[in-house]
Coordinates of C-alpha atoms in Angstrom, one line a residue:
M1495 CA -26.3 -14.8 -1.1
K1496 CA -26.9 -16.5 -4.5
H1497 CA -30.2 -14.6 -4.8
L1498 CA -28.4 -11.3 -4.0
L1499 CA -25.6 -11.9 -6.5
F1500 CA -28.3 -12.8 -9.2
L1501 CA -30.0 -9.5 -8.6
V1502 CA -26.7 -7.6 -8.8
S1503 CA -25.8 -9.4 -12.0
L1504 CA -29.2 -8.4 -13.4
F1505 CA -28.7 -4.9 -12.3
L1506 CA -25.3 -4.8 -14.0
S1507 CA -26.8 -5.9 -17.3
Q1508 CA -28.4 -2.5 -17.6
T1509 CA -26.7 0.4 -19.5
F1510 CA -25.1 1.8 -16.3
L1511 CA -22.8 0.5 -13.6
A1512 CA -23.7 0.0 -10.0
Q1513 CA -21.9 2.0 -7.4
V1514 CA -20.6 -0.1 -4.5
I1515 CA -19.0 1.2 -1.2
T1516 CA -15.6 -0.2 -0.4
D1517 CA -15.6 -2.9 2.3
S1518 CA -19.4 -2.9 2.5
P1519 CA -21.1 -6.4 2.7
L1520 CA -22.0 -6.2 -1.0
Y1521 CA -18.5 -5.2 -1.9
Q1522 CA -17.1 -8.2 -0.1
Q1523 CA -19.6 -10.5 -1.8
L1524 CA -18.7 -9.2 -5.2
K1525 CA -15.0 -9.3 -4.5
A1526 CA -15.2 -13.0 -3.3
S1527 CA -17.1 -13.9 -6.5
G1528 CA -14.7 -12.0 -8.8
Q1529 CA -17.4 -9.5 -10.0
L1530 CA -15.9 -6.2 -8.7
G1531 CA -14.8 -5.4 -12.2
H1532 CA -18.4 -4.7 -13.2
V1533 CA -19.1 -2.0 -10.6
V1534 CA -18.0 1.5 -9.8
V1535 CA -16.3 1.4 -6.4
Q1536 CA -16.8 4.4 -4.1
P1537 CA -14.6 5.1 -1.0
N1538 CA -16.0 4.2 2.4
H1539 CA -15.5 7.4 4.3
T1540 CA -16.2 5.8 7.7
I1541 CA -13.0 3.7 7.5
G1542 CA -10.8 6.8 8.0
N1543 CA -12.9 8.1 10.9
V1544 CA -10.6 6.9 13.7
T1545 CA -11.2 7.4 17.4
G1546 CA -8.8 4.9 18.9
K1547 CA -5.1 4.9 19.5
P1548 CA -2.6 2.7 17.7
S1549 CA -1.0 -0.1 19.7
V1550 CA 2.7 0.6 20.2
K1551 CA 5.4 -1.9 20.6
P1552 CA 7.7 -1.4 23.7
N1553 CA 11.1 0.2 23.5
P1554 CA 10.9 1.8 20.1
T1555 CA 14.2 2.7 18.4
T1556 CA 14.9 5.4 15.9
K1557 CA 17.3 4.8 13.0
S1558 CA 18.0 7.7 10.6
N1559 CA 20.6 6.0 8.4
A1560 CA 19.1 5.5 4.9
C1561 CA 20.5 2.0 4.7
D1562 CA 18.7 1.0 7.9
C1563 CA 15.8 3.4 8.0
Y1564 CA 13.0 1.5 9.7
I1565 CA 11.5 3.5 12.6
E1566 CA 9.3 1.7 15.1
P1567 CA 6.1 3.6 15.7
D1568 CA 5.8 5.3 19.1
S1569 CA 3.1 7.3 20.9
T1570 CA 3.4 10.2 18.4
Y1571 CA 1.9 8.0 15.6
I1572 CA -1.8 8.2 14.6
L1573 CA -4.0 5.2 13.7
A1574 CA -4.7 5.8 10.0
M1575 CA -7.8 3.6 9.6
Q1576 CA -10.1 1.2 11.3
P1577 CA -9.6 -2.5 10.5
N1578 CA -10.6 -2.9 6.9
D1579 CA -10.1 -4.4 3.5
D1580 CA -9.2 -2.1 0.5
G1581 CA -9.9 1.1 2.5
S1582 CA -8.3 4.5 2.5
T1583 CA -8.0 7.6 4.6
G1584 CA -9.6 10.9 3.6
L1585 CA -7.3 13.5 2.1
I1586 CA -4.5 14.3 4.6
P1587 CA -2.8 17.7 4.3
I1588 CA 1.0 17.7 4.8
P1589 CA 3.0 20.8 5.8
F1590 CA 5.6 20.6 3.0
N1591 CA 5.7 20.2 -0.7
F1592 CA 6.5 16.6 -1.9
N1593 CA 8.0 16.4 -5.3
L1594 CA 7.2 13.3 -7.3
Y1595 CA 8.9 13.4 -10.7
G1596 CA 8.3 17.1 -11.2
Q1597 CA 4.8 17.1 -9.7
T1598 CA 4.3 18.9 -6.4
F1599 CA 1.9 17.6 -3.8
N1600 CA 1.0 18.9 -0.3
S1601 CA -1.7 16.3 0.6
I1602 CA -1.9 12.5 0.4
Y1603 CA -4.3 9.5 0.7
I1604 CA -3.0 6.6 2.7
N1605 CA -4.4 3.4 1.2
N1606 CA -4.7 0.1 3.2
N1607 CA -3.1 -1.9 0.3
G1608 CA 0.4 -0.7 0.9
N1609 CA 0.7 2.6 -0.9
I1610 CA -0.1 6.3 -0.9
T1611 CA -1.7 8.3 -3.7
F1612 CA -2.3 12.0 -4.4
N1613 CA -5.2 12.5 -6.8
G1614 CA -7.7 10.3 -5.0
P1615 CA -7.9 7.2 -2.9
L1616 CA -7.0 3.8 -4.3
S1617 CA -8.9 0.6 -3.4
T1618 CA -7.4 -1.5 -6.2
F1619 CA -6.0 -4.7 -4.5
S1620 CA -4.3 -6.4 -7.5
A1621 CA -1.1 -4.4 -8.2
T1622 CA -0.1 -3.4 -11.7
A1623 CA 3.4 -3.2 -13.0
F1624 CA 5.2 0.2 -13.4
P1625 CA 5.2 2.4 -15.4
S1626 CA 1.5 2.9 -15.8
T1627 CA -0.9 5.7 -16.4
G1628 CA -3.4 7.1 -13.9
N1629 CA -3.1 8.0 -10.3
A1630 CA 0.4 9.0 -9.1
I1631 CA 1.4 6.4 -6.5
V1632 CA 4.3 5.6 -4.1
A1633 CA 4.0 2.0 -3.1
P1634 CA 6.4 0.3 -0.7
F1635 CA 4.3 -2.9 -1.0
W1636 CA 1.2 -2.7 -3.2
A1637 CA -0.8 -5.9 -2.5
D1638 CA -4.1 -7.0 -0.9
V1639 CA -3.6 -6.0 2.7
D1640 CA -6.5 -7.0 5.0
T1641 CA -6.3 -5.7 8.6
R1642 CA -9.6 -7.2 9.7
N1643 CA -9.8 -9.9 12.4
G1644 CA -7.0 -8.3 14.4
N1645 CA -4.4 -8.7 11.6
G1646 CA -2.3 -5.6 12.0
Q1647 CA -2.7 -1.9 11.6
V1648 CA -1.7 1.1 9.5
V1649 CA -0.3 4.1 11.4
Y1650 CA 1.4 7.3 10.5
K1651 CA 2.9 10.5 11.8
I1652 CA 3.6 13.9 10.2
T1653 CA 6.4 16.3 11.0
P1654 CA 7.1 19.7 9.4
T1655 CA 9.4 18.0 6.8
A1656 CA 8.4 14.3 6.6
V1657 CA 5.6 11.8 6.7
Y1658 CA 6.0 8.3 8.1
V1659 CA 3.5 5.5 7.3
N1660 CA 3.9 2.1 8.8
W1661 CA 2.0 -1.1 7.9
E1662 CA 2.5 -3.1 11.1
D1663 CA 2.1 -6.9 11.1
V1664 CA -0.6 -6.7 8.4
G1665 CA -2.4 -9.8 7.0
Y1666 CA -3.8 -10.5 3.6
Y1667 CA -7.2 -11.2 2.0
S1668 CA -9.4 -12.7 3.2
M1669 CA -8.7 -12.0 6.9
Q1670 CA -5.7 -14.2 6.9
G1671 CA -3.1 -13.8 9.7
D1672 CA -0.9 -16.9 9.4
K1673 CA 1.7 -14.7 7.5
L1674 CA 2.3 -11.0 8.3
N1675 CA 4.2 -8.2 6.7
T1676 CA 5.7 -5.1 8.3
F1677 CA 7.0 -2.2 6.2
Q1678 CA 7.4 1.5 6.2
L1679 CA 7.2 4.5 3.8
I1680 CA 8.9 7.8 4.5
I1681 CA 8.5 10.8 2.2
T1682 CA 10.2 14.2 2.9
N1683 CA 10.7 17.7 1.6
G1684 CA 14.0 16.5 0.2
S1685 CA 16.2 18.0 2.9
D1686 CA 15.1 16.1 6.0
P1687 CA 18.2 14.1 7.2
V1688 CA 16.0 11.0 7.9
I1689 CA 16.7 10.2 4.2
D1690 CA 20.2 10.7 3.0
Q1691 CA 20.3 11.9 -0.7
G1692 CA 16.6 11.5 -1.5
N1693 CA 13.0 12.2 -0.6
V1694 CA 11.5 8.7 -0.5
A1695 CA 12.5 5.6 1.6
F1696 CA 11.1 2.1 1.7
C1697 CA 12.0 0.2 4.9
Y1698 CA 11.1 -3.5 5.4
Q1699 CA 11.0 -5.8 8.4
D1700 CA 9.9 -9.4 8.2
M1701 CA 8.0 -9.9 4.9
Q1702 CA 6.0 -13.2 4.8
W1703 CA 3.3 -13.0 2.1
T1704 CA 2.7 -11.6 -1.4
T1705 CA -0.8 -12.2 -2.7
G1706 CA -4.4 -12.3 -1.5
A1707 CA -7.0 -14.9 -2.6
A1708 CA -8.9 -12.3 -4.7
S1709 CA -5.7 -11.8 -6.8
S1710 CA -5.4 -15.6 -7.4
G1711 CA -3.1 -16.1 -4.5
I1712 CA -2.9 -19.5 -2.7
N1713 CA -2.0 -19.3 1.0
G1714 CA -0.5 -15.9 0.5
F1715 CA 1.6 -16.6 -2.6
Y1716 CA 1.5 -16.7 -6.5
G1717 CA -1.2 -15.2 -8.5
I1718 CA -0.8 -11.5 -9.4
P1719 CA 2.5 -10.2 -7.9
A1720 CA 2.9 -7.4 -5.4
T1721 CA 4.6 -4.2 -6.7
C1722 CA 7.2 -2.2 -4.9
G1723 CA 8.0 1.2 -6.4
A1724 CA 6.8 4.7 -7.4
N1725 CA 5.0 5.8 -10.5
K1726 CA 4.3 9.3 -11.8
G1727 CA 1.2 8.1 -13.7
D1728 CA 2.3 9.3 -17.2
G1729 CA 3.4 5.9 -18.4
I1730 CA 7.1 7.0 -18.5
A1731 CA 8.6 8.1 -15.1
Y1732 CA 8.8 5.4 -12.5
F1733 CA 11.0 3.5 -10.0
L1734 CA 10.7 -0.2 -9.4
I1735 CA 12.4 -2.4 -6.9
S1736 CA 10.6 -5.5 -8.2
R1737 CA 7.4 -7.5 -8.2
F1738 CA 7.1 -10.4 -5.7
D1739 CA 4.9 -13.5 -5.8
H1740 CA 6.5 -16.4 -4.0
P1741 CA 8.4 -17.4 -0.9
G1742 CA 12.2 -17.5 -1.0
V1743 CA 15.1 -15.1 -1.4
D1744 CA 15.7 -15.3 -5.1
F1745 CA 16.1 -12.0 -7.0
D1746 CA 16.9 -11.4 -10.7
G1747 CA 16.4 -7.6 -10.9
A1748 CA 13.5 -5.2 -11.2
L1749 CA 12.6 -6.1 -14.7
G1750 CA 13.1 -9.9 -14.5
N1751 CA 10.8 -12.5 -13.2
P1752 CA 8.8 -11.9 -10.0
D1753 CA 11.0 -12.5 -7.0
G1754 CA 11.0 -14.2 -3.6
I1755 CA 9.4 -12.1 -0.8
S1756 CA 12.1 -12.8 1.8
W1757 CA 14.7 -11.0 -0.4
L1758 CA 13.1 -7.8 1.0
D1759 CA 13.5 -8.8 4.7
Y1760 CA 15.2 -6.0 6.7
K1761 CA 16.3 -4.1 3.6
S1762 CA 15.9 -0.3 3.1
F1763 CA 15.9 1.7 -0.1
A1764 CA 16.2 5.5 -0.6
F1765 CA 15.8 7.4 -3.8
D1766 CA 15.3 10.8 -5.2
A1767 CA 11.9 11.1 -6.9
S1768 CA 12.1 14.8 -7.4
N1769 CA 13.4 14.7 -11.0
S1770 CA 11.4 14.1 -14.1
G1771 CA 13.4 11.0 -15.2
N1772 CA 14.1 7.6 -13.6
I1773 CA 16.5 7.7 -10.7
P1774 CA 18.2 4.5 -9.5
P1775 CA 17.7 3.6 -5.8
I1776 CA 20.3 4.4 -3.2
P1777 CA 20.7 1.2 -1.1

């Protein structure tokens, strides 16, 4: 491994950057050694090629109230990706227009790391604060999710007016399952009654970790905080619940210090992201 990393370092010293496939053996070696910032990461298109069925918990219940919106996946859900680290689906068409701060989208990428994007897949595992520039993103929990080694799954379903994406009992990098997170994203056309007075909902179950080891986390905490919110990508329009980096239930507001992850437990948030300005959440 040391010899391989030496050769890669030598290669990177040239006038061009290496291209590395997400979740490939070389990708994992570079990530573990902190050298991914020196390469161009390319999506691994095999991750989204799914042939199996998602596992479904018994006796699912449907809740349409925006204050308690979490919907347990049932047999109508599709497995988004094979077990992976930092992977994404291919481009998924949706049968309605989703309005994010004045931008209209009718296709999405589901990213393993707790978010969806619209202009391309996102493998970035260390979350940034909002607002920021770049890819438009809706992130119920942007952090270093790792579903390898049997640590959870990402599933979704599409209806004529809504998309549901569930991260079910997902672990964190690197292949850790001692703490697990479960959360859901719903986006709609703005009129689906599953979300009252909005077109985006974040719905949380038991949330147990915040940070993977490659983001300077220790046993799932501290290091670079996880980000929960939505971002237009113009550096102006955004919504932020908060950033989270430690255990506990403390919370001092979206723009305060990073907060305790258990504050999110069993909470739901709905907001209208169809306007060009910042809209406060509807609890």
